[in-house]
PDB file of C-alpha atoms in Angstrom:
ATOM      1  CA  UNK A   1     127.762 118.350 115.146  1.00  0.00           C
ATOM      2  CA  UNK A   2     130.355 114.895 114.839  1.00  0.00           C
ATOM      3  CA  UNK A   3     129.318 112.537 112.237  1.00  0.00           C
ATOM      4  CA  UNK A   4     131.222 109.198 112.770  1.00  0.00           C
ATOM      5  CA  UNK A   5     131.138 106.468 110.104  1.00  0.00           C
ATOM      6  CA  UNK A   6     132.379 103.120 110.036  1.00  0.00           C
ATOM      7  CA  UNK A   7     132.736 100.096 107.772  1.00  0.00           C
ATOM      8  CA  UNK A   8     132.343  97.666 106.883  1.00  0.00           C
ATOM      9  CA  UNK A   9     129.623  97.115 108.508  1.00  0.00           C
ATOM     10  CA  UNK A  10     129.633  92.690 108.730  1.00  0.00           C
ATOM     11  CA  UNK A  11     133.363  91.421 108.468  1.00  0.00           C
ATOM     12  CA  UNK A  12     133.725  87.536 108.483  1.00  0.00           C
ATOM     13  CA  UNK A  13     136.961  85.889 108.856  1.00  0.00           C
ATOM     14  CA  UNK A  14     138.845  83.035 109.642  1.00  0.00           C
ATOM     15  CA  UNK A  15     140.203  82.051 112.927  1.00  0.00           C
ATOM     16  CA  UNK A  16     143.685  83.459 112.917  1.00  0.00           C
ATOM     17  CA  UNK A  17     143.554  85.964 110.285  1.00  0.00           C
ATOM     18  CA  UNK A  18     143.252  89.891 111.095  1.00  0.00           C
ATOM     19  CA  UNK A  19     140.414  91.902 111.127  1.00  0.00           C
ATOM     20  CA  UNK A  20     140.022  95.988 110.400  1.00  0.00           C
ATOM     21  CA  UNK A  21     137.342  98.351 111.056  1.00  0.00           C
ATOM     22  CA  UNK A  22     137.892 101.740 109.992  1.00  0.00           C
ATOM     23  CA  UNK A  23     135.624 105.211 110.846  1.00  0.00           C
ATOM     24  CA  UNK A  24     136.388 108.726 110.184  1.00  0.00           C
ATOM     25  CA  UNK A  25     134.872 111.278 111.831  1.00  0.00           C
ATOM     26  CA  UNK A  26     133.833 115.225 110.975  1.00  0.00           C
ATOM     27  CA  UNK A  27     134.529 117.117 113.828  1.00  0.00           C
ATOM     28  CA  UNK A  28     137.908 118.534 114.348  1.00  0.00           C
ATOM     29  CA  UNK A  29     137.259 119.362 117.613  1.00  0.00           C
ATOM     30  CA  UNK A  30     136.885 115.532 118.559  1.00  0.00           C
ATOM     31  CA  UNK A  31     139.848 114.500 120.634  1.00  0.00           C
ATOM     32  CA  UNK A  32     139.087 111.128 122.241  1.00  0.00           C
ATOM     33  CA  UNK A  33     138.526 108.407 120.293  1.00  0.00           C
ATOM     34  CA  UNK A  34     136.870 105.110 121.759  1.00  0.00           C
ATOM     35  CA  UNK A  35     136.237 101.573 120.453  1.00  0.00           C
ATOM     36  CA  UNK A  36     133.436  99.421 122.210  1.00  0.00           C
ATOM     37  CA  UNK A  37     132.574  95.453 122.260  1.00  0.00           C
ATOM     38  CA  UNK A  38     129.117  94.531 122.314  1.00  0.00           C
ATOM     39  CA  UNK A  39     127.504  91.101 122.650  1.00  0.00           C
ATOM     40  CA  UNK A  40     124.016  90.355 122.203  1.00  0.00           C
ATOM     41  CA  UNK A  41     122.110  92.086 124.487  1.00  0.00           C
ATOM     42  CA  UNK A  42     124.784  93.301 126.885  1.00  0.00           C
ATOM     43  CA  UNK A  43     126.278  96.298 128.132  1.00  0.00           C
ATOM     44  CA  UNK A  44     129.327  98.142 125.442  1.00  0.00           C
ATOM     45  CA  UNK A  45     132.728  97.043 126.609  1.00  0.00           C
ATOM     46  CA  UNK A  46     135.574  99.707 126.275  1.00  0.00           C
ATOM     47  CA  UNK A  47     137.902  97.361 124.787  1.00  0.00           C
ATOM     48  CA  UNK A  48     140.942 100.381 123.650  1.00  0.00           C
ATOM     49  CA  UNK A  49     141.211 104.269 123.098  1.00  0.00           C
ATOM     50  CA  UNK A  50     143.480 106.539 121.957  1.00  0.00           C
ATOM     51  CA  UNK A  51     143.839 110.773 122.144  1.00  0.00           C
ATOM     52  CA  UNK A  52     144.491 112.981 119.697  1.00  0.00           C
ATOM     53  CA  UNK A  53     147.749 113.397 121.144  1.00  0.00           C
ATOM     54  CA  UNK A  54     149.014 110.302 119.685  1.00  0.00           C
ATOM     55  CA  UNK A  55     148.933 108.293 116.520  1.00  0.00           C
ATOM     56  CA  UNK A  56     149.091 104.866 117.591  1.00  0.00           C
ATOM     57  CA  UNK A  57     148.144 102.611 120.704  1.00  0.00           C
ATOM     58  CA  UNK A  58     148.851  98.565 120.843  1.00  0.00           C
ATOM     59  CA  UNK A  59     147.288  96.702 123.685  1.00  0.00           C
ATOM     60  CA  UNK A  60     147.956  92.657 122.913  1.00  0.00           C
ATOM     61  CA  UNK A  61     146.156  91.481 120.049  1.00  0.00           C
ATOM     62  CA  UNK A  62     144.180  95.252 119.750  1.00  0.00           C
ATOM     63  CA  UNK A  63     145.764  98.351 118.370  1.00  0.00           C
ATOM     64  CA  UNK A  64     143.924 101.579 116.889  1.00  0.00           C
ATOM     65  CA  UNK A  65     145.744 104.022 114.678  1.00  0.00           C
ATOM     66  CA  UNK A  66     144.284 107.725 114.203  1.00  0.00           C
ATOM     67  CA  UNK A  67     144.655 110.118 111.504  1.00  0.00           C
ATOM     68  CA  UNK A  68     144.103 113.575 112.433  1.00  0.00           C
ATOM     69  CA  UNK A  69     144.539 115.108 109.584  1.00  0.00           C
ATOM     70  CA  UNK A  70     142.442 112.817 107.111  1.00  0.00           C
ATOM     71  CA  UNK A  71     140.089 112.534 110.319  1.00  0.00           C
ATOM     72  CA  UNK A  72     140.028 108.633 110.680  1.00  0.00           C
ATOM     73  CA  UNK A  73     140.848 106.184 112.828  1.00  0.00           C
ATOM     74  CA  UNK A  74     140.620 102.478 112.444  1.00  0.00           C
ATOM     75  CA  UNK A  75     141.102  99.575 114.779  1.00  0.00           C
ATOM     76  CA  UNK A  76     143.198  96.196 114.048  1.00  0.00           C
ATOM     77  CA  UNK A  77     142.569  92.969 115.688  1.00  0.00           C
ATOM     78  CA  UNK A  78     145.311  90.136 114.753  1.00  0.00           C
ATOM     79  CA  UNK A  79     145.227  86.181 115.387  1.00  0.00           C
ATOM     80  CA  UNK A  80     141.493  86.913 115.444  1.00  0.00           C
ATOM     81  CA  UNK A  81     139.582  84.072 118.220  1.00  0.00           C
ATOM     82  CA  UNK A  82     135.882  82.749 117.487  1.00  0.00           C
ATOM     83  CA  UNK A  83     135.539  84.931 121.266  1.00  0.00           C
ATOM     84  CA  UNK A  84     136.340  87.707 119.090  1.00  0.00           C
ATOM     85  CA  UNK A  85     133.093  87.758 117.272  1.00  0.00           C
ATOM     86  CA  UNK A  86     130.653  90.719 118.656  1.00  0.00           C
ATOM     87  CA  UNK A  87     129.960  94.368 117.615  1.00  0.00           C
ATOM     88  CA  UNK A  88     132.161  96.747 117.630  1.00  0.00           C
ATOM     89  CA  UNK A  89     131.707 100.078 117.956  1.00  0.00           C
ATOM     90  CA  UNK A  90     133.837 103.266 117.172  1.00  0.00           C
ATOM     91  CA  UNK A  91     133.360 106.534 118.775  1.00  0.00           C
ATOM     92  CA  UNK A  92     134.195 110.022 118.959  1.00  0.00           C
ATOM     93  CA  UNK A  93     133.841 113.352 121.549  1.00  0.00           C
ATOM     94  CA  UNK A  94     135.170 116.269 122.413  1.00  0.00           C
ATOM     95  CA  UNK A  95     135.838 118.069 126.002  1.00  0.00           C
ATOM     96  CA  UNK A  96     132.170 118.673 126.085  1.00  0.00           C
ATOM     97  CA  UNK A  97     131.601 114.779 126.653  1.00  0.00           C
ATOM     98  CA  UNK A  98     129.567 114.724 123.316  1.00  0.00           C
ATOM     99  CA  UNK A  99     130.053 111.374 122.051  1.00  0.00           C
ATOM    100  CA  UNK A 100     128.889 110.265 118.351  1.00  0.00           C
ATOM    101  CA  UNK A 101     128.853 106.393 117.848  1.00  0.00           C
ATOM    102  CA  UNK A 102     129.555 104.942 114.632  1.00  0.00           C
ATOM    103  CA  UNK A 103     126.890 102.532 113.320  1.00  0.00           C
ATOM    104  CA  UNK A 104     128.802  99.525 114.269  1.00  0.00           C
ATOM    105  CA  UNK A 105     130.394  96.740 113.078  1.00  0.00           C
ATOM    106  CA  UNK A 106     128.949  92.796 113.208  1.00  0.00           C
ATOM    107  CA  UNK A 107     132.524  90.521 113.176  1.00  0.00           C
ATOM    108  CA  UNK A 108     132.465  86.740 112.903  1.00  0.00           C
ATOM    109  CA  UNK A 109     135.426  84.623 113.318  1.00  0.00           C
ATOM    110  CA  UNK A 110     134.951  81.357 112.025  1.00  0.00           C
ATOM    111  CA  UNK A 111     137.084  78.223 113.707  1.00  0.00           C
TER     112      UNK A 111
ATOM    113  CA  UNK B   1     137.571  99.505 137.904  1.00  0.00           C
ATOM    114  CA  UNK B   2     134.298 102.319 137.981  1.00  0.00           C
ATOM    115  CA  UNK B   3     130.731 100.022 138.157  1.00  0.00           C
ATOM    116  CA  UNK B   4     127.426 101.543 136.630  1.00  0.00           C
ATOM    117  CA  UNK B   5     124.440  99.412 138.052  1.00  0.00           C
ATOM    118  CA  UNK B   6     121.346  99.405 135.595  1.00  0.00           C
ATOM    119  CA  UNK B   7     117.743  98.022 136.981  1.00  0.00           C
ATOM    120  CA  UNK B   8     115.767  96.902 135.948  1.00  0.00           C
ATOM    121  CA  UNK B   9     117.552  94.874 133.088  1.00  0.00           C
ATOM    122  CA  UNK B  10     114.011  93.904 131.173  1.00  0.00           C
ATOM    123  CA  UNK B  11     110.674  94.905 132.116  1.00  0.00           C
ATOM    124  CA  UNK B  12     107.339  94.624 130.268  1.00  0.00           C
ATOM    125  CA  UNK B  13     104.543  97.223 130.410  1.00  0.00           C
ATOM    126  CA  UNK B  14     100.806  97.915 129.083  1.00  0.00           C
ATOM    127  CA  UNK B  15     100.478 100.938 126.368  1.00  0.00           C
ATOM    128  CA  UNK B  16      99.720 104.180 128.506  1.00  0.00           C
ATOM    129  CA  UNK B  17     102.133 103.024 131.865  1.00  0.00           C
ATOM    130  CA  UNK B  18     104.859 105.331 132.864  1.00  0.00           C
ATOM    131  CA  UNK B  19     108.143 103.039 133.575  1.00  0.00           C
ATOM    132  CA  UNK B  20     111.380 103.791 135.357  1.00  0.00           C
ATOM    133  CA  UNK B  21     114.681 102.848 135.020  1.00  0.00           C
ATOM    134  CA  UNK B  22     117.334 103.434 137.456  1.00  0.00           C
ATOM    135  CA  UNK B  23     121.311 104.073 137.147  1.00  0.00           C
ATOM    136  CA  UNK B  24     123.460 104.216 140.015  1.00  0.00           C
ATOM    137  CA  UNK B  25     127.452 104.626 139.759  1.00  0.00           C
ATOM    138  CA  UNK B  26     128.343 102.466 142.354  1.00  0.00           C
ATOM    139  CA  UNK B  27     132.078 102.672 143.755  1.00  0.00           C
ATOM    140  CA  UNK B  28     132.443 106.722 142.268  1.00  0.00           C
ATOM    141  CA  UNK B  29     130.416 109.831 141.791  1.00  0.00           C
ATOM    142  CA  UNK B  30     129.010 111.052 138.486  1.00  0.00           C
ATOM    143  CA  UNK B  31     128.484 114.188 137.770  1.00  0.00           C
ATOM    144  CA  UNK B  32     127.203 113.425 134.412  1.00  0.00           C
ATOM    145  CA  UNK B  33     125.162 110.626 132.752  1.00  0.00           C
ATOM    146  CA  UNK B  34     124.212 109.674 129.898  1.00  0.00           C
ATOM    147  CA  UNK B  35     121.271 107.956 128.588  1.00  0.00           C
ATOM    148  CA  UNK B  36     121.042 105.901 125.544  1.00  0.00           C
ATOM    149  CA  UNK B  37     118.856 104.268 122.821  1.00  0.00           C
ATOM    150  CA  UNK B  38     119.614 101.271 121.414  1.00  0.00           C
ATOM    151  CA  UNK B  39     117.309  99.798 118.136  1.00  0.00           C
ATOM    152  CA  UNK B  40     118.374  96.183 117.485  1.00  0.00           C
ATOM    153  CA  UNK B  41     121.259  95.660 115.251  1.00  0.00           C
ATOM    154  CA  UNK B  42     121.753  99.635 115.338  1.00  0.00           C
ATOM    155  CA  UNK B  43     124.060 101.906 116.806  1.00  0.00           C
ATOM    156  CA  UNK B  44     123.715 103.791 120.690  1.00  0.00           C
ATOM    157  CA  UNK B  45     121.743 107.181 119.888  1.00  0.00           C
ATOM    158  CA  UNK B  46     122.540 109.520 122.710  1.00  0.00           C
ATOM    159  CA  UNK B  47     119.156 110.958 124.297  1.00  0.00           C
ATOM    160  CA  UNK B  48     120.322 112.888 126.603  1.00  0.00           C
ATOM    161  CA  UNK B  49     122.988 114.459 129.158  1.00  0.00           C
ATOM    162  CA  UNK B  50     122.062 114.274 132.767  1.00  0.00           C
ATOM    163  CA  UNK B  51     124.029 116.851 135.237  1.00  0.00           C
ATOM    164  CA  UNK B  52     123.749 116.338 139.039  1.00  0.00           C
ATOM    165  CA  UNK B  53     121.653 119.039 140.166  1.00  0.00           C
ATOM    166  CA  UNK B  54     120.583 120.311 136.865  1.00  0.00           C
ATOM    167  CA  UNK B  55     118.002 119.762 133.998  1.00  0.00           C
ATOM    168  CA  UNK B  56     118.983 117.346 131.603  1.00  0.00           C
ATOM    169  CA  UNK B  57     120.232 118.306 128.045  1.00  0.00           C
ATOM    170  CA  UNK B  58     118.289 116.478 125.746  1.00  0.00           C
ATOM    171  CA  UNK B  59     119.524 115.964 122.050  1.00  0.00           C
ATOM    172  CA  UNK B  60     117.317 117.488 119.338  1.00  0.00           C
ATOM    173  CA  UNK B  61     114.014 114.879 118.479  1.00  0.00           C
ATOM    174  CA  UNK B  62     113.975 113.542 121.910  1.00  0.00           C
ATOM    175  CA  UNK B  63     110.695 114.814 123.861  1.00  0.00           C
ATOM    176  CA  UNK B  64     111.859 115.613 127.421  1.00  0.00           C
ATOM    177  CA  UNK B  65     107.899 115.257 128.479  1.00  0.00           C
ATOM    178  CA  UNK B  66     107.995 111.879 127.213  1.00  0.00           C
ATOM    179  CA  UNK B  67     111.585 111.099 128.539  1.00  0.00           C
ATOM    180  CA  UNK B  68     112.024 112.555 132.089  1.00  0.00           C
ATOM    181  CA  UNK B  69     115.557 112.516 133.505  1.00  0.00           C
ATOM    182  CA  UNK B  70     116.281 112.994 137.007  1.00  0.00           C
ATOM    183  CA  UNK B  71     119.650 113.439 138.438  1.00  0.00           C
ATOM    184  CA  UNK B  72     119.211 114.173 142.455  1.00  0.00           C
ATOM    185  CA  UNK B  73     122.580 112.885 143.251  1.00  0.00           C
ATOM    186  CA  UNK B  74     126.223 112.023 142.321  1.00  0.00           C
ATOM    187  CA  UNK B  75     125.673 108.519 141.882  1.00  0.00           C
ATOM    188  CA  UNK B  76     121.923 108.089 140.776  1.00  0.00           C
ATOM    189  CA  UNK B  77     120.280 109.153 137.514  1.00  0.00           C
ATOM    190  CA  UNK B  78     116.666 107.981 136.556  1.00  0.00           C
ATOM    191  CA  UNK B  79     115.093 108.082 133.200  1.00  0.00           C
ATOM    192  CA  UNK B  80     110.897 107.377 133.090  1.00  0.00           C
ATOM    193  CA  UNK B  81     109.214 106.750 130.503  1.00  0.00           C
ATOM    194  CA  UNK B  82     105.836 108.249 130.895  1.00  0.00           C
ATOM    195  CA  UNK B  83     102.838 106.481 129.090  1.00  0.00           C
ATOM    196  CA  UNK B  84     104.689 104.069 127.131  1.00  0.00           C
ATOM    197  CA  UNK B  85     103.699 103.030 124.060  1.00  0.00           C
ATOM    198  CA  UNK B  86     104.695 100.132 121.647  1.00  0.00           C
ATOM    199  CA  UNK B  87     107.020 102.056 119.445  1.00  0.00           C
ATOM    200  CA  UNK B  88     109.106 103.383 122.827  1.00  0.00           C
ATOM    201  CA  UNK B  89     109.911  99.513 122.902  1.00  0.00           C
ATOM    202  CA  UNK B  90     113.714  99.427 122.807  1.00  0.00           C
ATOM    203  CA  UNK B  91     117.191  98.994 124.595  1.00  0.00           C
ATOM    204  CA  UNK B  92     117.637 101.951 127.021  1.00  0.00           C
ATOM    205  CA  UNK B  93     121.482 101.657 128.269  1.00  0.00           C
ATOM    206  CA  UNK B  94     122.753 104.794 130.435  1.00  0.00           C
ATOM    207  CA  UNK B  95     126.517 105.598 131.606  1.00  0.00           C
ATOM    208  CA  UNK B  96     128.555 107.797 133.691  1.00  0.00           C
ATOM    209  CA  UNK B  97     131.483 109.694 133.720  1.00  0.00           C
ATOM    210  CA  UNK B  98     133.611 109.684 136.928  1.00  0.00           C
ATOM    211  CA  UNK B  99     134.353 113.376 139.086  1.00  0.00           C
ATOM    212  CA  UNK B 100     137.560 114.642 137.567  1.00  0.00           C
ATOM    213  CA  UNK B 101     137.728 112.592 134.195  1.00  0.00           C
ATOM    214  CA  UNK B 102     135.176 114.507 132.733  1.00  0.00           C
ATOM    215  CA  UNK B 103     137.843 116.326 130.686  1.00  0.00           C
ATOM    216  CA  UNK B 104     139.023 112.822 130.049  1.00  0.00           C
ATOM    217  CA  UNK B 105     135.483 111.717 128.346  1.00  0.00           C
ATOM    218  CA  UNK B 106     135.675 108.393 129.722  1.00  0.00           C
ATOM    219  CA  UNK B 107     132.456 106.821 130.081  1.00  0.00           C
ATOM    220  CA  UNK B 108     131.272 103.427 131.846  1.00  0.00           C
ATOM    221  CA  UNK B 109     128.505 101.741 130.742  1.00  0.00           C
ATOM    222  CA  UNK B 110     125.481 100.518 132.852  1.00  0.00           C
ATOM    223  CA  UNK B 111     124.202  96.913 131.822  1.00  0.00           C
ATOM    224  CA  UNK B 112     121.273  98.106 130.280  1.00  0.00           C
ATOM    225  CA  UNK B 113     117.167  97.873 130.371  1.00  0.00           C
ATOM    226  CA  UNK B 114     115.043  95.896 127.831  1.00  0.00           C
ATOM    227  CA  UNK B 115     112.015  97.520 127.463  1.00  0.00           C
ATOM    228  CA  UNK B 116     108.807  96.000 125.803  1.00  0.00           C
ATOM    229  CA  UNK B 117     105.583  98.066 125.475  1.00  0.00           C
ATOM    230  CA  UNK B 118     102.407  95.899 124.785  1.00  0.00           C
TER     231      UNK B 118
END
């Protein structure tokens, strides 16, 4: 089955400065790749995704890049807000809805 | 956008009770849900896949006697715990994929269910 892992797995930085979170995954077969917010004791947020079809996606501050062939993908958050700071989550399925979850990420952005 | 309703959001039980937890897709139908585990500070484990109509698929180490998933229609899913005890304590957050984006593996989160076992 998909194995997703991600790191780092606590990233501090300073207001302003970007922040990158990178997982690969082990199943070729995966084809829709995910990335979730999560505060403290709420629901995950689908904050961007991106298919296997394509290599890059930008939405405002957010972008995620995938690698097919080296089977990772990795997400890039610039001018980084203290509103920024959650968990983030990367993911990975395939057409049977299987979906692995990387163990997560804890960012802080620090005014 | 698609709304997954989660209740209750925290409940508290004796050791031995059985508990339910409800998830209803509110404004779209579902025919699949999901049901998560959540351990603080860890990851979402998947438990199990819930099919309108069918029997749940549950991932390998989850006991489907312990864990009963019932999906009667295309917008409610239930999972109960039956006889709870203190180490089923945990964060128990379910979603939903909406009729014709299954292909698309989009899936919308409920709001999740605290449960503590005592």
């Amino acid at each position: 089955g998909e194995n997703v892992e991600q790191h780092p797995s606590t990233l501090s930085v300073q207001e302003g400065d970007s922040a990158v979170i990178k997982c690969t995954y082990s199943d070729s077969a995966s084809n829709y790749f995910p990335w979730y917010k999560q505060e403290l004791g709420k629901r995950p947020q689908l904050i961007i995704d991106i298919r296997s079809n394509v290599g890059e996606k930008k939405d405002q501050r957010i972008a995620v890049t995938l690698n097919k062939t080296a089977k990772h993908f990795s997400l890039h958050i610039t001018e980084t807000q203290p509103e920024d700071s959650a968990v983030y989550f990367c993911a990975a399925s395939d057409n049977n809805n299987d979906m692995r979850f990387g163990a997560g990420t804890r960012l802080t952005v620090k005014p | 956008g698609a709304v997954v309703s989660q209740h209750p959001s925290w409940v508290i039980c004796k050791s031995g009770t059985s508990v339910k937890i409800e998830c209803r897709s509110l404004d779209f139908q579902a025919t699949t849900m999901f049901w998560y585990r959540q351990f603080p500070k860890q990851s979402l484990m998947l438990m199990a896949t819930s099919n309108e109509g069918s029997k749940a698929t549950y991932e390998q180490g989850v006991e489907k006697d312990k864990f009963l998933i019932n999906h009667a229609s295309l917008t409610l899913s239930t999972l109960t715990v039956t006889s709870a005890h203190p180490e089923d304590s945990s964060f128990y957050i379910c979603s939903a994929s909406l009729v014709g984006q299954l292909a698309k593996n989009i899936q919308y989160f409920g709001a999740g269910t605290r449960l503590s076992v005592l």
